[in-house]
Amino acid sequence: MNDKTLRFLKKRFQDYYQDAHIHLPPEYTSREWGFILFDDMPKTVMRRHMAFGSSGELQDYFSWTVPAHAYYSVAYYEYPNASNMKDKNWLQSDLIFDLDADHLPHVPDSYPEMLENVKQEALKLYDFLSDDFGFGEDDINIVFSGGRGYHFHISHPSVRSLGSAERREIVDYISGRGLDISQIIGKSYVSGDSGRRDASMFVFPSENDGGWGAKINRYIISYISNIVNSNKPIKKLTDFSGVGKTTAEKLVNIFNDEKQLSLLKKGKIDMVSNTSKNLFEHLGKQAVDNLIANVDEPVTADVKRLIRVPGSLHGGSGLRVTTLSASELEDFKPLENAVVFKDNPITVNVTQPSIIEMKGNKYHVDEGVQDLPEYAAIYLMCRGGAEYGSN
């Protein structure tokens, strides 16, 4: 990135920060703040160990120094601007989750597809936090990172004192790590009385069990219900190993009978033949694979992590770090809703051919000098794929 491009980006970021609303975290005066400035680039210099005593002071810093990247600590400190971490005197920390598209399995090449994949992970994480951990919508602050994912901030007093080990256990639960599916669904052996042989019974969770048991129950019933209500359900059910036509017909009858379906939701699986129990075991394992949320464990476990400031701009994309409510998450479109720059044409010299999809438009950008809408030009310059101007 040359000096002319840096000057242009700094000016446009500065224009944004003149009127931007920076979302201050709770007790922001007890946080450490850190910034990477355009003035220091192309070197990456983190100016950290900073603290601010008022919102006006913080706003002035954004407006005049113009960060390319802005962060604050998840931790609360007694002395947040101490230059030595030990001297800051850690008090407590928010609970943070980071979902990054690059950390997901089967990462697509398309940026919009990556963002859609990670949004689905964010929806699963919200389900865990609300259903399993009991946090209310007001307790969970969801933030689009401006880059490849989402951050979840929880500042509730019940989590602030948790150490790294406890936070890792939360990640283990959400990611299904160490989950023994055989304890939730499958054969369970029961010791007989004196003189009697041990017996086995098939265990199936109830939707009222809570936790992973309830999730697995709902997943399996929803999965089979969708097959039963589709075209050719018998054929689709018999595609599973061990499910014959007779068993498939029985499953269709059960799932079309509200009383029997109600019993199954309560974990009563006696009406299902032994053969179809293999199907339930298979779907139980499939449920875990599909329901886990892939979060970045080191971020959650680090009680002194710096996290992006909501309302700031991401210097690697030009997109806004955007705060969302849970009700807004499903319909949120990062490449529309997090775009802050205008449509006016900007001349750039493209160095890396790209496909840019933003604000409902798709641009196939070849190397060389050309005009692009400002929002697309800034995105490409921030990504290092173009320089400002014609030379």
Coordinates of C-alpha atoms in Angstrom, one line a residue:
M1 CA 0.0 0.0 0.0
N2 CA 1.7 3.3 -1.1
D3 CA 1.6 6.6 0.6
K4 CA -1.1 8.1 -1.7
T5 CA -3.4 5.2 -0.9
L6 CA -2.8 5.5 2.8
R7 CA -3.5 9.2 2.8
F8 CA -6.8 8.6 0.9
L9 CA -7.9 5.9 3.2
K10 CA -7.0 7.9 6.3
K11 CA -9.0 10.9 5.0
R12 CA -12.1 8.8 4.3
F13 CA -11.9 7.0 7.7
Q14 CA -11.5 10.4 9.4
D15 CA -14.6 11.7 7.6
Y16 CA -16.5 8.7 9.0
Y17 CA -15.2 9.2 12.6
Q18 CA -16.3 12.8 12.7
D19 CA -19.9 11.7 13.0
A20 CA -19.6 8.0 14.0
H21 CA -21.2 6.5 17.0
I22 CA -18.6 4.4 18.9
H23 CA -20.3 1.8 21.1
L24 CA -18.6 2.1 24.5
P25 CA -18.4 -1.1 26.5
P26 CA -19.5 -1.2 30.2
E27 CA -17.1 0.5 32.5
Y28 CA -14.9 1.7 29.5
T29 CA -12.7 3.8 31.8
S30 CA -11.4 0.5 33.3
R31 CA -10.5 -1.0 30.0
E32 CA -7.2 -1.0 28.1
W33 CA -7.4 0.4 24.6
G34 CA -5.2 -0.3 21.6
F35 CA -5.0 1.1 18.1
I36 CA -3.2 0.5 14.8
L37 CA -2.9 3.9 13.0
F38 CA -2.7 4.8 9.4
D39 CA 0.3 7.0 10.3
D40 CA 2.3 4.0 11.3
M41 CA 1.5 1.9 8.3
P42 CA 2.7 0.0 6.3
K43 CA 4.3 -1.3 9.5
T44 CA 1.9 -2.9 12.0
V45 CA 2.4 -1.0 15.3
M46 CA -0.1 -1.6 18.1
R47 CA -0.4 1.5 20.3
R48 CA -1.8 0.0 23.5
H49 CA -1.8 0.4 27.3
M50 CA -4.1 3.4 26.8
A51 CA -7.1 4.5 28.8
F52 CA -9.7 7.2 28.4
G53 CA -11.6 9.1 31.1
S54 CA -14.5 10.3 29.1
S55 CA -16.4 9.5 25.9
G56 CA -15.5 12.9 24.5
E57 CA -11.8 12.2 25.0
L58 CA -12.2 8.8 23.2
Q59 CA -14.2 10.4 20.3
D60 CA -11.5 13.0 19.9
Y61 CA -8.8 10.3 19.7
F62 CA -10.7 8.5 16.9
S63 CA -11.3 11.8 15.0
W64 CA -7.7 13.1 15.1
T65 CA -5.4 10.1 15.1
V66 CA -7.7 8.0 12.8
P67 CA -7.1 4.3 13.6
A68 CA -7.2 1.7 10.9
H69 CA -8.0 -0.8 13.6
A70 CA -9.4 -0.1 17.1
Y71 CA -9.6 -2.5 20.1
Y72 CA -10.4 -2.6 23.8
S73 CA -9.7 -5.2 26.5
V74 CA -12.3 -7.7 27.6
A75 CA -10.7 -7.2 31.0
Y76 CA -11.4 -4.6 33.6
Y77 CA -8.3 -3.2 35.3
E78 CA -7.5 -1.0 38.3
Y79 CA -4.8 0.7 36.3
P80 CA -5.6 0.1 32.6
N81 CA -3.0 2.4 31.2
A82 CA -0.1 0.8 33.1
S83 CA 2.6 -0.2 30.6
N84 CA 3.3 -3.5 32.4
M85 CA 0.5 -6.1 32.4
K86 CA 1.2 -7.1 35.9
D87 CA 0.9 -3.5 37.1
K88 CA -2.6 -3.1 35.6
N89 CA -4.1 -5.3 38.4
W90 CA -6.7 -7.5 36.6
L91 CA -10.1 -7.3 38.2
Q92 CA -12.5 -9.3 36.0
S93 CA -13.3 -9.9 32.3
D94 CA -16.3 -10.1 30.0
L95 CA -17.0 -13.5 28.4
I96 CA -16.1 -13.3 24.7
F97 CA -16.7 -15.7 21.8
D98 CA -15.0 -15.3 18.4
L99 CA -16.4 -17.0 15.3
D100 CA -14.1 -16.7 12.3
A101 CA -15.0 -18.0 8.8
D102 CA -11.4 -19.2 8.3
H103 CA -11.6 -21.6 11.2
L104 CA -14.7 -23.4 9.9
P105 CA -14.5 -26.7 8.1
H106 CA -14.9 -26.6 4.3
V107 CA -14.2 -22.9 3.8
P108 CA -15.6 -21.7 0.5
D109 CA -13.6 -19.4 -1.9
S110 CA -16.4 -16.8 -2.1
Y111 CA -16.3 -14.1 0.6
P112 CA -20.2 -13.8 0.7
E113 CA -20.4 -17.6 1.2
M114 CA -17.8 -17.5 4.0
L115 CA -19.9 -14.8 5.7
E116 CA -23.1 -16.8 5.4
N117 CA -21.4 -19.9 6.8
V118 CA -20.1 -18.1 9.8
K119 CA -23.5 -16.4 10.4
Q120 CA -25.1 -19.9 10.7
E121 CA -22.4 -20.7 13.3
A122 CA -23.4 -17.5 15.1
L123 CA -27.1 -18.5 15.2
K124 CA -26.1 -21.8 16.7
L125 CA -24.0 -20.1 19.3
Y126 CA -26.8 -17.8 20.3
D127 CA -29.0 -20.9 20.7
F128 CA -26.5 -22.4 23.2
L129 CA -26.1 -19.1 25.1
S130 CA -29.9 -18.5 25.4
D131 CA -31.3 -22.0 25.8
D132 CA -28.5 -23.9 27.6
F133 CA -26.9 -21.1 29.6
G134 CA -30.0 -19.0 30.2
F135 CA -28.7 -15.6 29.1
G136 CA -31.4 -13.1 28.0
E137 CA -31.3 -11.2 24.7
D138 CA -30.1 -8.1 26.6
D139 CA -27.2 -10.0 28.1
I140 CA -25.7 -11.0 24.7
N141 CA -24.1 -8.3 22.6
I142 CA -23.5 -9.6 19.0
V143 CA -21.0 -7.8 16.8
F144 CA -20.1 -8.4 13.2
S145 CA -16.3 -8.1 13.3
G146 CA -16.0 -6.1 10.0
G147 CA -13.9 -8.9 8.6
R148 CA -14.7 -12.6 8.5
G149 CA -16.9 -13.3 11.5
Y150 CA -18.8 -12.4 14.6
H151 CA -17.9 -11.6 18.3
F152 CA -20.3 -12.3 21.2
H153 CA -19.8 -10.1 24.3
I154 CA -21.4 -11.1 27.6
S155 CA -20.8 -8.6 30.5
H156 CA -23.2 -10.2 33.0
P157 CA -21.8 -10.2 36.5
S158 CA -22.1 -14.0 36.7
V159 CA -19.3 -14.6 34.2
R160 CA -16.9 -11.8 34.9
S161 CA -14.9 -13.6 37.5
L162 CA -14.5 -16.8 35.6
G163 CA -10.9 -17.9 35.0
S164 CA -9.4 -19.4 31.8
A165 CA -10.1 -23.0 32.8
E166 CA -13.8 -22.3 33.4
R167 CA -14.1 -20.5 30.1
R168 CA -12.5 -23.4 28.3
E169 CA -15.1 -25.7 29.8
I170 CA -17.9 -23.5 28.3
V171 CA -16.2 -23.8 24.9
D172 CA -15.9 -27.6 25.4
Y173 CA -19.7 -27.8 26.0
I174 CA -20.6 -25.6 23.0
S175 CA -18.2 -27.5 20.7
G176 CA -19.3 -30.9 21.9
R177 CA -15.8 -31.8 23.0
G178 CA -15.7 -34.8 25.3
L179 CA -19.4 -35.4 24.8
D180 CA -20.2 -39.2 25.2
I181 CA -23.1 -39.7 22.9
S182 CA -23.7 -43.2 24.2
Q183 CA -24.7 -41.7 27.5
I184 CA -27.5 -39.8 25.8
I185 CA -28.8 -42.2 23.2
G186 CA -28.2 -45.9 22.6
K187 CA -28.0 -49.1 24.6
S188 CA -27.7 -48.9 28.4
Y189 CA -26.9 -51.9 30.5
V190 CA -28.7 -52.4 33.7
S191 CA -27.5 -54.9 36.4
G192 CA -30.1 -57.5 37.3
D193 CA -31.0 -58.6 40.8
S194 CA -29.1 -61.4 42.5
G195 CA -29.4 -64.5 40.3
R196 CA -30.6 -62.6 37.3
R197 CA -28.6 -61.7 34.1
D198 CA -27.8 -58.1 33.3
A199 CA -30.3 -56.6 30.8
S200 CA -30.0 -53.8 28.3
M201 CA -32.4 -51.0 27.4
F202 CA -32.4 -48.3 24.8
V203 CA -32.0 -44.8 26.2
F204 CA -33.5 -41.9 24.2
P205 CA -33.5 -38.3 25.5
S206 CA -36.6 -36.2 26.2
E207 CA -37.0 -32.7 24.8
N208 CA -37.5 -31.7 28.5
D209 CA -34.1 -33.0 29.5
G210 CA -32.4 -29.7 28.7
G211 CA -28.8 -29.4 27.4
W212 CA -27.5 -31.7 24.7
G213 CA -30.3 -34.3 25.3
A214 CA -33.0 -31.9 24.4
K215 CA -31.1 -30.7 21.4
I216 CA -30.6 -34.2 20.1
N217 CA -34.2 -35.1 20.6
R218 CA -35.4 -32.0 18.7
Y219 CA -32.9 -32.6 15.9
I220 CA -33.9 -36.3 15.3
I221 CA -37.6 -35.6 15.5
S222 CA -37.3 -32.7 13.1
Y223 CA -35.1 -34.6 10.7
I224 CA -37.4 -37.6 10.5
S225 CA -40.5 -35.4 10.4
N226 CA -39.1 -33.6 7.4
I227 CA -38.5 -37.0 5.6
V228 CA -42.0 -38.2 6.5
N229 CA -43.6 -35.0 5.1
S230 CA -41.5 -35.2 1.9
N231 CA -42.1 -37.0 -1.3
K232 CA -41.4 -40.8 -1.2
P233 CA -40.7 -41.0 2.5
I234 CA -40.5 -44.8 2.5
K235 CA -37.7 -44.8 0.0
K236 CA -35.8 -42.0 1.8
L237 CA -36.0 -43.9 5.1
T238 CA -34.9 -47.2 3.6
D239 CA -31.8 -45.4 2.3
F240 CA -30.5 -45.6 5.9
S241 CA -28.6 -48.8 6.7
G242 CA -30.7 -51.2 8.7
V243 CA -34.1 -49.6 8.0
G244 CA -36.3 -52.0 6.0
K245 CA -39.6 -51.2 4.3
T246 CA -41.7 -52.5 7.3
T247 CA -39.8 -50.4 9.8
A248 CA -40.0 -47.3 7.5
E249 CA -43.8 -47.7 7.2
K250 CA -44.0 -47.9 11.0
L251 CA -42.0 -44.8 11.4
V252 CA -44.2 -42.9 9.0
N253 CA -47.3 -44.0 11.0
I254 CA -45.7 -42.9 14.3
F255 CA -44.7 -39.5 12.9
N256 CA -48.2 -39.0 11.5
D257 CA -49.8 -39.8 14.9
E258 CA -49.7 -36.8 17.3
K259 CA -50.1 -39.0 20.4
Q260 CA -47.2 -41.3 19.5
L261 CA -45.1 -38.4 18.4
S262 CA -45.7 -36.7 21.7
L263 CA -44.5 -39.8 23.5
L264 CA -41.3 -39.8 21.4
K265 CA -40.7 -36.2 22.3
K266 CA -40.8 -37.3 25.9
G267 CA -38.1 -39.9 25.3
K268 CA -40.6 -42.9 25.1
I269 CA -39.0 -44.9 22.3
D270 CA -40.6 -48.3 23.1
M271 CA -43.0 -48.1 20.2
V272 CA -40.0 -48.1 17.7
S273 CA -38.7 -51.4 16.6
N274 CA -35.2 -52.6 17.5
T275 CA -34.1 -52.2 13.8
S276 CA -35.0 -48.5 13.7
K277 CA -33.1 -47.8 16.9
N278 CA -29.9 -48.1 14.7
L279 CA -31.3 -45.1 12.8
F280 CA -31.8 -43.1 16.0
E281 CA -28.2 -43.8 17.1
H282 CA -26.9 -42.7 13.7
L283 CA -28.9 -39.5 13.8
G284 CA -27.8 -38.8 17.4
K285 CA -24.2 -38.7 16.2
Q286 CA -25.2 -36.6 13.2
A287 CA -27.1 -34.2 15.5
V288 CA -23.9 -33.5 17.5
D289 CA -21.9 -32.8 14.3
N290 CA -24.5 -30.4 13.0
L291 CA -25.4 -28.6 16.2
I292 CA -22.0 -27.7 17.6
A293 CA -20.8 -24.1 17.3
N294 CA -17.2 -23.7 16.1
V295 CA -15.8 -21.0 18.3
D296 CA -12.1 -20.0 18.7
E297 CA -11.2 -21.4 22.1
P298 CA -8.0 -19.2 22.7
V299 CA -10.1 -16.0 22.4
T300 CA -12.6 -17.2 25.0
A301 CA -10.0 -18.5 27.4
D302 CA -7.9 -15.3 27.2
V303 CA -9.1 -13.0 30.0
K304 CA -6.9 -10.2 28.8
R305 CA -7.7 -10.3 25.1
L306 CA -8.2 -7.1 23.0
I307 CA -11.4 -7.2 20.9
R308 CA -12.5 -4.9 18.1
V309 CA -14.5 -1.8 19.0
P310 CA -18.1 -1.8 17.8
G311 CA -18.8 1.2 15.6
S312 CA -15.2 1.4 14.4
L313 CA -14.0 0.6 10.9
H314 CA -12.0 -2.6 10.0
G315 CA -8.8 -1.5 8.3
G316 CA -8.7 -4.7 6.3
S317 CA -12.1 -4.2 4.6
G318 CA -13.4 -0.7 5.3
L319 CA -16.6 -2.3 6.7
R320 CA -18.1 -1.2 10.0
V321 CA -17.7 -3.3 13.1
T322 CA -21.5 -3.6 13.6
T323 CA -23.5 -4.3 16.8
L324 CA -26.6 -6.4 16.3
S325 CA -29.5 -7.6 18.4
A326 CA -30.4 -11.3 18.3
S327 CA -33.6 -10.5 16.3
E328 CA -31.4 -8.7 13.6
L329 CA -28.8 -11.4 13.2
E330 CA -30.6 -13.8 10.9
D331 CA -31.5 -11.1 8.3
F332 CA -28.2 -9.2 8.7
K333 CA -26.3 -8.8 5.4
P334 CA -22.7 -7.7 6.2
L335 CA -21.9 -6.7 2.6
E336 CA -24.9 -4.3 2.6
N337 CA -25.6 -3.4 6.3
A338 CA -22.0 -2.9 7.3
V339 CA -21.1 -0.7 4.3
V340 CA -20.6 2.9 5.2
F341 CA -19.1 4.5 2.1
K342 CA -20.8 6.0 -0.9
D343 CA -21.4 5.1 -4.5
N344 CA -19.4 7.9 -6.2
P345 CA -16.8 6.6 -8.6
I346 CA -13.1 6.4 -7.4
T347 CA -10.2 5.7 -9.8
V348 CA -8.0 2.9 -8.7
N349 CA -5.1 0.9 -10.2
V350 CA -6.0 -2.7 -9.5
T351 CA -3.1 -5.0 -8.8
Q352 CA -5.0 -8.2 -7.9
P353 CA -8.0 -9.4 -10.0
S354 CA -11.0 -9.8 -7.8
I355 CA -14.7 -10.5 -7.6
I356 CA -16.4 -8.0 -5.3
E357 CA -20.0 -8.5 -4.2
M358 CA -21.3 -5.5 -2.2
K359 CA -24.6 -3.6 -1.8
G360 CA -26.3 -6.1 -4.2
N361 CA -23.8 -5.5 -7.0
K362 CA -21.2 -7.9 -8.4
Y363 CA -18.0 -6.6 -9.9
H364 CA -15.5 -8.7 -11.9
V365 CA -12.4 -6.5 -11.5
D366 CA -9.4 -7.0 -13.7
E367 CA -5.9 -5.6 -13.3
G368 CA -5.3 -2.0 -14.4
V369 CA -6.8 1.5 -14.0
Q370 CA -10.6 1.7 -13.7
D371 CA -13.4 3.4 -11.8
L372 CA -15.2 1.7 -9.0
P373 CA -17.9 2.8 -6.5
E374 CA -16.2 4.2 -3.5
Y375 CA -17.3 1.4 -1.2
A376 CA -15.8 -1.2 -3.5
A377 CA -12.7 0.8 -4.2
I378 CA -12.0 1.2 -0.5
Y379 CA -12.7 -2.4 0.2
L380 CA -10.2 -3.4 -2.5
M381 CA -7.5 -0.9 -1.3
C382 CA -7.9 -2.1 2.3
R383 CA -7.4 -5.7 1.1
G384 CA -4.2 -4.7 -0.6
G385 CA -5.6 -5.4 -4.1
A386 CA -5.5 -1.8 -5.5
E387 CA -3.8 1.6 -5.2
Y388 CA -5.5 4.9 -5.2
G389 CA -5.5 6.9 -8.5
S390 CA -4.2 6.0 -11.9
N391 CA -0.6 5.5 -11.1

